[in-house]
Coordinates of C-alpha atoms in Angstrom, one line a residue:
Chain A
M101 CA -26.8 0.9 24.0
T102 CA -26.1 4.4 24.5
A103 CA -22.9 4.8 22.7
A104 CA -22.7 4.9 18.8
A105 CA -21.6 1.5 17.7
G106 CA -18.0 1.8 16.4
P107 CA -16.7 0.0 13.2
A108 CA -17.3 -3.7 13.8
R109 CA -13.9 -5.3 13.0
F110 CA -11.9 -2.3 14.4
S111 CA -9.6 -2.9 17.4
I112 CA -7.4 -0.4 19.0
N113 CA -4.0 -1.4 20.1
Q114 CA -3.4 0.1 23.4
E115 CA 0.1 1.4 22.4
T116 CA -1.6 3.7 19.7
V117 CA -3.1 5.6 22.6
K118 CA -0.7 5.0 25.4
Q119 CA -1.4 8.2 27.1
L120 CA -4.5 6.4 28.3
S121 CA -4.3 4.3 31.3
L122 CA -5.8 0.8 31.1
T123 CA -8.9 2.1 33.0
E124 CA -9.1 5.3 30.9
L125 CA -8.8 3.0 27.6
A126 CA -11.7 0.9 28.8
E127 CA -13.8 3.7 29.5
T128 CA -13.1 5.7 26.3
C129 CA -13.7 2.5 24.3
G130 CA -17.1 2.1 26.1
K131 CA -18.0 5.7 25.4
S132 CA -16.9 5.3 21.6
G133 CA -18.5 1.9 21.0
I134 CA -15.3 0.3 20.5
G135 CA -15.4 -3.3 21.5
Q136 CA -11.9 -4.6 20.9
V137 CA -8.5 -3.8 22.2
G138 CA -4.9 -5.1 21.7
L139 CA -2.8 -5.0 24.8
W140 CA 0.7 -5.0 25.8
R141 CA 2.2 -6.9 28.5
G142 CA 4.0 -4.0 30.3
P143 CA 0.8 -2.1 31.1
V144 CA -1.1 -5.1 31.8
Q145 CA 1.5 -6.4 34.4
E146 CA 1.6 -3.0 36.0
Y147 CA -2.2 -3.0 36.5
G148 CA -2.1 -6.6 37.6
L149 CA -3.0 -9.3 35.2
E150 CA -6.1 -10.8 37.0
A151 CA -7.4 -7.2 37.5
A152 CA -6.7 -6.3 33.9
A153 CA -8.6 -9.4 32.8
R154 CA -11.7 -8.4 35.0
L155 CA -11.4 -4.9 33.9
V156 CA -11.7 -5.6 30.2
R157 CA -14.2 -8.3 30.9
D158 CA -16.4 -5.9 32.9
A159 CA -16.1 -3.3 30.1
G160 CA -17.4 -5.9 27.6
L161 CA -14.1 -5.6 25.6
S162 CA -12.6 -8.4 23.6
V163 CA -8.8 -8.7 23.6
T164 CA -7.8 -9.2 20.1
S165 CA -4.0 -10.0 20.8
L166 CA -1.3 -9.7 23.4
C167 CA 2.0 -8.0 22.4
R168 CA 4.4 -9.6 22.8
G169 CA 6.4 -12.7 23.2
G170 CA 9.4 -13.6 21.2
F171 CA 13.1 -12.6 21.3
L172 CA 14.1 -16.1 20.7
T173 CA 17.4 -15.8 19.0
A174 CA 19.8 -16.0 22.0
A175 CA 22.7 -18.3 21.3
D176 CA 23.7 -18.9 24.9
P177 CA 21.9 -21.5 26.9
E178 CA 21.0 -19.2 29.8
G179 CA 19.6 -16.5 27.3
R180 CA 17.6 -19.1 25.6
R181 CA 16.2 -20.5 28.9
R182 CA 15.1 -17.1 30.1
A183 CA 13.5 -16.5 26.6
L184 CA 11.6 -19.8 26.7
D185 CA 10.4 -19.0 30.4
D186 CA 9.3 -15.6 29.5
N187 CA 7.3 -16.7 26.4
R188 CA 5.6 -19.5 28.6
A189 CA 4.6 -16.7 31.0
A190 CA 3.3 -14.5 28.1
V191 CA 1.2 -17.4 26.8
E192 CA -0.4 -17.7 30.4
E193 CA -1.1 -14.0 30.3
A194 CA -2.8 -14.2 26.8
A195 CA -4.9 -17.0 28.2
T196 CA -5.9 -15.1 31.3
L197 CA -6.9 -12.1 29.2
G198 CA -9.0 -14.2 27.0
T199 CA -7.1 -13.7 23.8
D200 CA -6.2 -16.5 21.5
T201 CA -3.2 -14.5 19.9
L202 CA 0.2 -14.0 21.3
V203 CA 2.3 -11.7 19.0
L204 CA 5.9 -12.7 18.7
V205 CA 8.6 -10.3 17.7
C206 CA 11.3 -12.9 17.2
G207 CA 14.4 -11.1 18.0
G208 CA 17.5 -9.7 16.2
L209 CA 21.1 -10.9 15.9
P210 CA 23.0 -11.7 19.1
E211 CA 25.8 -9.2 19.8
G212 CA 28.5 -9.6 17.5
S213 CA 26.8 -12.3 15.3
R214 CA 26.4 -11.9 11.5
D215 CA 24.7 -15.2 11.2
L216 CA 20.9 -14.5 10.3
A217 CA 20.2 -18.0 9.0
G218 CA 21.4 -19.4 12.3
A219 CA 19.4 -16.9 14.3
R220 CA 16.2 -17.9 12.2
E221 CA 16.9 -21.6 13.0
R222 CA 17.0 -20.9 16.8
I223 CA 13.6 -19.4 16.4
A224 CA 12.4 -22.7 15.0
D225 CA 13.9 -24.6 17.7
A226 CA 12.3 -22.4 20.4
L227 CA 8.9 -22.6 18.7
A228 CA 9.1 -26.4 18.7
E229 CA 9.1 -26.2 22.4
L230 CA 6.6 -23.2 22.8
A231 CA 4.0 -24.1 20.1
P232 CA 2.4 -27.2 22.0
Y233 CA 2.5 -25.4 25.2
A234 CA 0.7 -22.6 23.7
G235 CA -1.8 -24.8 21.8
E236 CA -2.7 -26.4 25.0
R237 CA -3.7 -23.2 26.6
G238 CA -5.7 -22.1 23.5
V239 CA -3.3 -19.5 22.5
R240 CA -1.8 -19.3 19.0
L241 CA 1.8 -17.9 18.5
A242 CA 1.7 -15.3 15.9
I243 CA 5.0 -14.6 14.1
E244 CA 5.2 -11.0 13.1
P245 CA 7.7 -10.3 10.4
L246 CA 9.1 -6.9 10.9
H247 CA 10.4 -4.5 8.4
P248 CA 13.9 -5.3 7.1
M249 CA 15.2 -2.2 8.7
F250 CA 14.7 -4.0 12.1
A251 CA 16.6 -7.2 11.0
S252 CA 19.8 -6.8 13.1
D253 CA 18.5 -5.5 16.3
R254 CA 14.8 -6.6 16.6
C255 CA 13.6 -9.3 14.3
V256 CA 15.5 -11.4 11.9
V257 CA 12.1 -12.5 10.3
S258 CA 11.9 -9.7 7.6
T259 CA 9.1 -10.9 5.2
L260 CA 5.7 -12.7 5.4
G261 CA 7.3 -15.3 3.3
Q262 CA 10.0 -16.1 5.9
A263 CA 7.4 -16.0 8.8
L264 CA 5.2 -18.7 6.9
D265 CA 8.4 -20.7 6.3
L266 CA 8.9 -20.8 10.1
A267 CA 5.0 -21.1 10.9
E268 CA 4.4 -24.0 8.6
R269 CA 6.7 -26.3 10.4
F270 CA 3.9 -26.5 13.2
P271 CA 0.3 -27.0 13.3
A272 CA -1.8 -24.1 12.0
E273 CA -3.7 -23.9 15.4
Q274 CA -0.5 -23.5 17.2
V275 CA 1.5 -21.0 15.1
G276 CA 0.3 -18.2 12.7
V277 CA 1.6 -15.1 11.4
V278 CA 0.8 -11.5 11.7
V279 CA 0.2 -9.1 8.7
D280 CA 1.1 -5.5 9.7
T281 CA 1.0 -3.2 6.7
Y282 CA 3.9 -1.1 8.2
H283 CA 6.2 -3.9 7.9
V284 CA 5.2 -5.6 4.6
W285 CA 3.7 -2.8 2.4
W286 CA 7.0 -2.5 0.3
D287 CA 7.1 -6.2 -0.5
D288 CA 5.8 -7.1 -4.0
R289 CA 5.7 -10.7 -2.7
A290 CA 3.3 -9.9 0.0
P291 CA 0.1 -10.5 -1.9
E292 CA 1.0 -14.0 -2.7
A293 CA 2.1 -14.6 0.8
I294 CA -1.1 -13.4 2.2
A295 CA -3.0 -15.7 0.0
R296 CA -0.7 -18.6 1.2
A297 CA -1.3 -17.6 4.7
G298 CA -5.0 -17.7 4.2
A299 CA -4.9 -20.9 2.4
G300 CA -3.0 -22.5 5.3
G301 CA -5.3 -21.1 8.0
R302 CA -2.2 -19.1 9.4
L303 CA -3.6 -15.4 9.3
A304 CA -3.6 -14.8 13.0
A305 CA -3.8 -11.0 13.1
F306 CA -4.0 -8.2 11.0
Q307 CA -2.5 -4.7 12.1
L308 CA -2.5 -1.5 10.4
A309 CA -0.2 1.5 10.5
D310 CA 0.9 4.0 7.8
W311 CA 4.4 4.5 6.4
V312 CA 5.6 8.2 6.7
T313 CA 9.0 9.7 6.2
P314 CA 11.4 11.2 7.2
L315 CA 12.1 8.3 9.7
P316 CA 13.0 9.4 13.1
E317 CA 16.3 8.4 14.8
G318 CA 16.2 4.7 15.8
V319 CA 13.1 4.4 13.3
L320 CA 10.9 2.6 15.9
L321 CA 8.6 5.4 16.6
G322 CA 8.0 6.6 13.0
R323 CA 4.8 5.1 12.3
G324 CA 2.1 7.2 10.7
Q325 CA -1.7 7.6 11.3
L326 CA -3.9 5.9 8.8
G327 CA -4.1 7.9 5.6
D328 CA -1.0 10.0 6.3
G329 CA 1.4 7.9 4.4
A330 CA 2.3 5.7 1.5
V331 CA 0.5 2.6 2.3
D332 CA -2.5 1.5 0.4
L333 CA -4.3 0.3 3.4
R334 CA -7.6 -0.5 1.7
R335 CA -5.8 -2.8 -0.7
F336 CA -4.2 -4.8 2.2
R337 CA -7.6 -5.2 3.8
E338 CA -8.9 -6.5 0.5
L339 CA -6.0 -8.9 0.4
V340 CA -6.7 -10.4 3.7
D341 CA -10.3 -10.4 3.2
A342 CA -9.8 -12.3 -0.1
A343 CA -7.5 -14.8 1.8
G344 CA -10.4 -15.7 4.0
Y345 CA -9.7 -13.6 7.2
D346 CA -12.6 -12.2 8.9
G347 CA -11.0 -11.4 12.2
P348 CA -10.3 -8.1 13.9
I349 CA -8.3 -5.4 12.3
E350 CA -6.1 -3.8 14.9
V351 CA -4.5 -0.3 14.4
E352 CA -1.1 -0.3 16.1
I353 CA 0.8 3.0 15.7
F354 CA 3.9 4.2 17.6
N355 CA 3.9 7.9 17.3
P356 CA 5.0 10.5 19.9
G357 CA 2.9 13.0 18.0
L358 CA -0.1 11.0 18.7
W359 CA 0.9 10.3 22.4
A360 CA 1.1 14.2 23.0
R361 CA -2.5 14.6 22.2
D362 CA -5.8 13.9 24.1
G363 CA -6.2 10.2 24.0
A364 CA -10.1 10.0 23.3
E365 CA -9.5 12.5 20.5
V366 CA -6.8 10.3 18.9
L367 CA -9.1 7.2 19.4
A368 CA -11.8 9.0 17.6
E369 CA -9.7 10.2 14.8
T370 CA -8.2 6.7 14.4
A371 CA -11.6 5.1 14.1
E372 CA -12.6 7.7 11.6
R373 CA -9.3 7.2 9.5
Y374 CA -10.0 3.5 9.6
V375 CA -13.6 4.0 8.1
R376 CA -12.1 6.4 5.5
H377 CA -9.1 4.5 4.4
V378 CA -9.7 0.8 5.2
L379 CA -13.3 -0.1 4.8
P380 CA -14.9 -0.4 1.3
E381 CA -15.5 3.0 -0.3
Q382 CA -19.1 2.6 -0.4
D383 CA -19.2 2.6 3.3
L384 CA -18.3 6.1 3.4
L385 CA -21.7 7.0 2.0
G386 CA -23.8 5.4 4.7
P387 CA -23.3 3.9 8.3
E388 CA -20.5 1.6 8.7
N389 CA -21.9 -2.0 9.2
T390 CA -19.6 -4.7 8.0
Chain B
M193 CA 56.2 2.0 -8.6
T194 CA 56.8 3.8 -5.5
A195 CA 53.5 3.2 -3.7
A196 CA 52.7 -0.1 -2.1
A197 CA 50.0 -1.7 -4.4
G198 CA 46.6 -1.6 -2.8
P199 CA 44.1 -4.5 -3.0
A200 CA 43.6 -5.3 -6.7
R201 CA 39.8 -5.3 -7.0
F202 CA 39.3 -2.6 -4.4
S203 CA 37.6 0.7 -5.5
I204 CA 36.8 3.6 -3.3
N205 CA 33.7 5.4 -3.9
Q206 CA 34.3 9.1 -3.5
E207 CA 31.4 9.5 -1.1
T208 CA 33.1 7.4 1.4
V209 CA 35.8 10.2 1.6
K210 CA 34.0 13.2 0.5
Q211 CA 36.1 15.4 2.8
L212 CA 38.6 14.9 0.0
S213 CA 38.4 17.1 -3.2
L214 CA 38.6 15.4 -6.5
T215 CA 42.3 16.3 -6.7
E216 CA 43.1 15.3 -3.2
L217 CA 41.3 12.0 -3.9
A218 CA 43.4 11.4 -6.9
E219 CA 46.6 12.3 -5.1
T220 CA 45.7 10.2 -2.1
C221 CA 44.8 7.1 -4.3
G222 CA 48.1 7.5 -6.1
K223 CA 50.1 7.4 -2.8
S224 CA 48.0 4.5 -1.6
G225 CA 48.4 2.4 -4.7
I226 CA 44.6 2.4 -5.2
G227 CA 43.9 2.3 -8.8
Q228 CA 40.0 2.5 -8.9
V229 CA 37.4 5.1 -7.9
G230 CA 33.7 5.4 -8.0
L231 CA 32.5 9.0 -8.8
W232 CA 29.4 11.0 -8.2
R233 CA 28.0 13.4 -10.6
G234 CA 27.9 16.6 -8.3
P235 CA 31.6 16.8 -7.5
V236 CA 32.5 15.9 -11.1
Q237 CA 30.3 18.7 -12.5
E238 CA 31.6 21.1 -9.9
Y239 CA 35.2 20.4 -11.1
G240 CA 34.2 20.3 -14.7
L241 CA 33.3 17.1 -16.6
E242 CA 36.4 17.2 -19.0
A243 CA 38.9 18.4 -16.5
A244 CA 37.7 15.6 -14.2
A245 CA 38.1 13.0 -16.9
R246 CA 41.7 14.2 -17.6
L247 CA 42.5 14.3 -13.9
V248 CA 41.6 10.6 -13.4
R249 CA 43.2 9.6 -16.6
D250 CA 46.5 11.5 -15.8
A251 CA 46.5 9.9 -12.2
G252 CA 46.1 6.3 -13.7
L253 CA 42.8 5.8 -12.1
S254 CA 39.8 3.7 -13.4
V255 CA 36.3 4.9 -12.8
T256 CA 34.5 1.8 -11.7
S257 CA 31.0 3.6 -11.8
L258 CA 29.3 7.0 -11.9
C259 CA 26.5 7.7 -9.4
R260 CA 23.8 8.2 -10.2
G261 CA 21.1 8.4 -12.7
G262 CA 17.6 7.3 -12.1
F263 CA 14.6 9.0 -10.4
L264 CA 12.4 7.6 -13.2
T265 CA 9.0 7.4 -11.4
A266 CA 7.5 10.8 -12.2
A267 CA 3.9 10.4 -13.3
D268 CA 3.5 13.9 -15.0
P269 CA 4.8 14.4 -18.6
E270 CA 7.1 17.2 -17.7
G271 CA 8.7 15.5 -14.7
R272 CA 9.3 12.5 -16.9
R273 CA 10.8 14.4 -19.7
R274 CA 13.2 16.1 -17.3
A275 CA 14.3 12.8 -15.9
L276 CA 14.8 11.3 -19.2
D277 CA 17.0 14.3 -20.2
D278 CA 19.0 14.2 -17.0
N279 CA 19.6 10.6 -17.4
R280 CA 20.9 11.0 -21.0
A281 CA 23.2 13.6 -19.8
A282 CA 24.3 11.3 -16.8
V283 CA 25.1 8.6 -19.7
E284 CA 27.3 11.1 -21.5
E285 CA 29.1 12.0 -18.4
A286 CA 29.8 8.2 -17.6
A287 CA 31.1 7.7 -21.2
T288 CA 33.3 10.8 -20.9
L289 CA 34.8 9.6 -17.5
G290 CA 35.6 6.3 -19.1
T291 CA 33.2 4.1 -17.1
D292 CA 30.8 1.7 -18.4
T293 CA 28.5 1.8 -15.5
L294 CA 25.8 4.3 -14.6
V295 CA 24.2 3.5 -11.2
L296 CA 20.6 4.1 -11.1
V297 CA 18.6 5.0 -7.9
C298 CA 15.3 4.6 -9.5
G299 CA 13.0 7.0 -7.5
G300 CA 10.4 6.7 -4.9
L301 CA 6.6 7.3 -5.0
P302 CA 5.4 10.6 -6.5
E303 CA 3.9 13.0 -3.9
G304 CA 0.5 11.5 -2.7
S305 CA 0.8 8.3 -4.6
R306 CA 0.3 4.8 -3.1
D307 CA 0.9 3.0 -6.1
L308 CA 4.2 0.9 -5.9
A309 CA 3.4 -1.3 -8.9
G310 CA 2.6 1.8 -11.1
A311 CA 5.8 3.4 -10.1
R312 CA 7.7 0.2 -10.9
E313 CA 6.1 0.1 -14.4
R314 CA 7.1 3.8 -15.1
I315 CA 10.8 2.8 -14.4
A316 CA 10.4 0.0 -17.1
D317 CA 9.0 2.6 -19.6
A318 CA 11.8 5.0 -18.9
L319 CA 14.4 2.3 -19.3
A320 CA 12.9 1.3 -22.6
E321 CA 14.0 4.7 -23.9
L322 CA 17.2 5.0 -22.1
A323 CA 18.8 1.5 -22.4
P324 CA 19.5 1.7 -26.1
Y325 CA 20.8 5.3 -25.9
A326 CA 23.2 4.1 -23.0
G327 CA 24.2 0.8 -25.0
E328 CA 25.2 3.0 -27.9
R329 CA 27.6 4.9 -25.9
G330 CA 29.1 1.8 -24.2
V331 CA 27.5 2.5 -20.9
R332 CA 25.4 0.1 -18.9
L333 CA 22.4 1.2 -16.8
A334 CA 22.9 -0.6 -13.3
I335 CA 19.8 -0.7 -11.4
E336 CA 20.4 -0.6 -7.7
P337 CA 17.9 -2.0 -5.3
L338 CA 17.8 0.1 -2.1
H339 CA 16.8 -1.1 1.1
P340 CA 13.0 -1.4 1.8
M341 CA 13.2 1.6 4.2
F342 CA 13.9 3.8 1.2
A343 CA 10.8 2.4 -0.8
S344 CA 8.5 5.4 -0.5
D345 CA 11.0 8.4 -0.9
R346 CA 14.0 7.2 -2.8
C347 CA 13.6 3.9 -4.6
V348 CA 10.6 1.5 -5.2
V349 CA 12.9 -1.1 -6.3
S350 CA 13.5 -2.8 -2.9
T351 CA 15.1 -6.3 -3.7
L352 CA 17.6 -7.7 -6.1
G353 CA 14.9 -10.0 -7.4
Q354 CA 12.7 -6.9 -8.2
A355 CA 15.8 -5.3 -10.0
L356 CA 16.4 -8.4 -12.0
D357 CA 12.7 -8.5 -13.1
L358 CA 13.1 -5.1 -14.5
A359 CA 16.7 -5.6 -16.0
E360 CA 15.8 -8.8 -17.7
R361 CA 13.4 -7.0 -20.0
F362 CA 16.3 -5.4 -21.7
P363 CA 19.6 -6.7 -23.2
A364 CA 22.3 -7.7 -20.5
E365 CA 24.8 -5.3 -22.1
Q366 CA 22.3 -2.5 -21.8
V367 CA 20.8 -3.0 -18.2
G368 CA 22.4 -4.7 -15.1
V369 CA 22.0 -4.6 -11.4
V370 CA 24.0 -3.4 -8.5
V371 CA 24.5 -5.5 -5.4
D372 CA 25.1 -3.3 -2.5
T373 CA 25.5 -5.2 0.8
Y374 CA 23.9 -2.4 2.6
H375 CA 20.7 -2.7 0.8
V376 CA 20.4 -6.5 0.4
W377 CA 22.1 -8.1 3.4
W378 CA 18.8 -9.0 5.2
D379 CA 17.2 -10.8 2.3
D380 CA 17.2 -14.6 2.5
R381 CA 16.5 -14.6 -1.3
A382 CA 19.6 -12.4 -2.1
P383 CA 21.9 -15.5 -2.8
E384 CA 19.6 -17.0 -5.3
A385 CA 19.2 -13.6 -6.8
I386 CA 22.8 -13.1 -7.1
A387 CA 23.3 -16.4 -8.9
R388 CA 20.5 -15.5 -11.3
A389 CA 22.2 -12.1 -11.9
G390 CA 25.5 -13.7 -12.5
A391 CA 24.1 -16.4 -14.9
G392 CA 22.3 -13.8 -16.9
G393 CA 25.5 -11.6 -17.1
R394 CA 23.7 -8.9 -15.2
L395 CA 26.1 -8.1 -12.4
A396 CA 27.2 -4.7 -13.1
A397 CA 28.6 -3.5 -9.9
F398 CA 29.3 -4.8 -6.4
Q399 CA 29.3 -2.4 -3.5
L400 CA 30.0 -2.6 0.2
A401 CA 28.9 -0.9 3.4
D402 CA 28.1 -2.5 6.7
W403 CA 24.8 -2.4 8.7
V404 CA 24.9 -0.6 12.0
T405 CA 22.3 0.6 14.5
P406 CA 20.7 2.9 15.8
L407 CA 19.8 4.3 12.5
P408 CA 20.0 8.0 12.4
E409 CA 17.2 10.4 11.6
G410 CA 16.4 10.2 8.0
V411 CA 18.3 7.0 7.9
L412 CA 20.4 8.0 4.9
L413 CA 23.7 8.6 6.5
G414 CA 23.6 5.6 8.8
R415 CA 26.2 3.2 6.9
G416 CA 28.8 1.5 8.8
Q417 CA 32.5 1.2 8.1
L418 CA 33.4 -2.4 6.9
G419 CA 33.5 -4.9 9.9
D420 CA 31.6 -2.6 12.3
G421 CA 28.2 -4.1 11.7
A422 CA 25.9 -7.1 11.0
V423 CA 26.8 -7.8 7.4
D424 CA 28.7 -11.0 6.5
L425 CA 30.7 -9.2 3.9
R426 CA 33.0 -11.9 3.1
R427 CA 29.9 -14.1 2.4
F428 CA 28.5 -11.7 -0.1
R429 CA 31.8 -11.4 -1.9
E430 CA 31.9 -15.1 -2.2
L431 CA 28.4 -15.1 -3.5
V432 CA 29.3 -12.7 -6.3
D433 CA 32.5 -14.6 -7.1
A434 CA 30.6 -17.8 -7.3
A435 CA 28.1 -16.2 -9.7
G436 CA 31.1 -15.4 -12.0
Y437 CA 31.7 -11.7 -11.1
D438 CA 35.2 -10.6 -11.3
G439 CA 35.0 -6.9 -11.5
P440 CA 35.9 -4.1 -9.0
I441 CA 34.5 -4.1 -5.3
E442 CA 33.5 -0.6 -4.5
V443 CA 33.2 0.7 -1.0
E444 CA 30.5 3.3 -0.6
I445 CA 29.7 4.4 3.0
F446 CA 27.7 7.6 3.7
N447 CA 28.8 8.3 7.4
P448 CA 29.3 11.7 8.9
G449 CA 31.7 10.2 11.4
L450 CA 34.0 9.2 8.7
W451 CA 33.8 12.5 6.8
A452 CA 34.8 14.4 10.2
R453 CA 38.2 12.6 9.9
D454 CA 41.2 13.0 7.9
G455 CA 40.4 11.7 4.4
A456 CA 43.8 9.8 3.9
E457 CA 43.4 8.1 7.2
V458 CA 39.9 6.9 6.3
L459 CA 41.0 5.7 2.9
A460 CA 43.7 3.6 4.6
E461 CA 41.4 2.3 7.1
T462 CA 38.8 1.4 4.6
A463 CA 41.4 -0.5 2.4
E464 CA 42.6 -2.3 5.5
R465 CA 39.0 -3.2 6.6
Y466 CA 38.4 -4.5 3.1
V467 CA 41.4 -6.8 3.3
R468 CA 40.5 -8.1 6.7
H469 CA 36.6 -8.5 6.3
V470 CA 36.0 -9.1 2.5
L471 CA 39.0 -11.1 1.2
P472 CA 39.6 -14.7 1.8
E473 CA 40.8 -15.3 5.2
Q474 CA 44.2 -16.8 4.1
D475 CA 45.1 -13.5 2.5
L476 CA 45.4 -12.1 6.0
L477 CA 48.6 -14.2 6.4
G478 CA 50.4 -12.8 3.4
P479 CA 50.3 -10.0 0.8
E480 CA 46.9 -9.6 -0.8
N481 CA 47.2 -10.4 -4.4
T482 CA 43.9 -11.6 -5.9

């Protein structure tokens, strides 16, 4: 192996370095010894699903998750049907890419609605249709609670506790949850929810981004590079470890400042920040090998 | 009485119509039959504390709350001493204005810190010093949980449950909580927390603003006029009513779009929205008189 081995559990979500094309991402990961990527449906579809699956396979990359399905809160039959169709397609795409994890961003309130509880219940109804379908294809639906600032327009599931309340209605191999530090870092109940998720075998994915302020207009693209913000990333890694999670740790940062820079440089920086801020401190003294 | 009587429990927080000077606010309230205002320390100090107290008294206005004390998370002794001094001054100001409620925005993480639990504990330490001081002066400290999007830079108390965990360490007549719909609307545990607050006699204030998107840069000034957003305001009023709260209902909206308009017009609109979106629906059919 010519490239230095990257950190073992590290996975780069392609949106973090979206200035890299899929081909460039595969090449850069190869050179950096990074063996895992999280993919998004848009760029995969653009490249071609089968071709993308071949590309990552040939590059020796594992796909740790596919983002994203979800948006399951439509109240009208037509919107609901479209959402179910789209999620079934997302499951197929995940299976083709060889990942067992489809991340779900569950959707906000329909236009004009103020009924959070009703929207959450429609998600459960949709999961009842999608979960067995996903399970049969070896894909797990991973409910991602989003920060409460997205509750109206993006995701009515705002805490890990709520995500578990939904997931636990279905078999653990069909529906799990995502712990993303950006979304749950503020929540004093997150530690107990992580333990609960681990005990129930529901920890489907662990994602990292840091919390930095001021938030930009629209707040979507305000995520910080690891170590730049307020999140105790190492503690969250310890919490998911203690809950029995030993899967990939995916870094997913939406930040125009990172996108404006050289992608390979951002990838190297991100891996370095991961070692420094996420791994056990003693690993800083020698080669990282966990 | 020459002016039409405004809605009985309605109180206008002066920041909602900050284009109005204190004198203009008192005059406009008089003309509109509005008998209650929430004040802010800055404009009060600018006008002069004693003069402001006289102005509202002469206008027949009740002061429902003073915003704000707090910022109690400093880790250094000097920062901590300054915060305690400032909060004691705020208590005196509240007492002089004749309000029994000092709203606390508790403070974010100190620069470079990632220790949310430690910051929350320092708030408790500060309250231990301030609560008896406030109680002796007939003022209650009202902990306001702020939306989790403010957790790092403004307030590490992010849910009503957390606010109660803090408040309940002290006598109910010394420390209560604020329910502000803007901050808690997303939280599925808010209803049970409201009931808990009511049962413990901790409901010190009830404030209203609506949630609208997209959020502006910095997110502070993104509050919506009542009825423009995603919050089921009437349901929250029913929840606090059911919890035994019968105090003022204060509308506090920070919105540059409202500030750019004629203050009297915004005040009238706000009172009208309050009747339409907050009071029982049957009240829309006749004169509001609860």
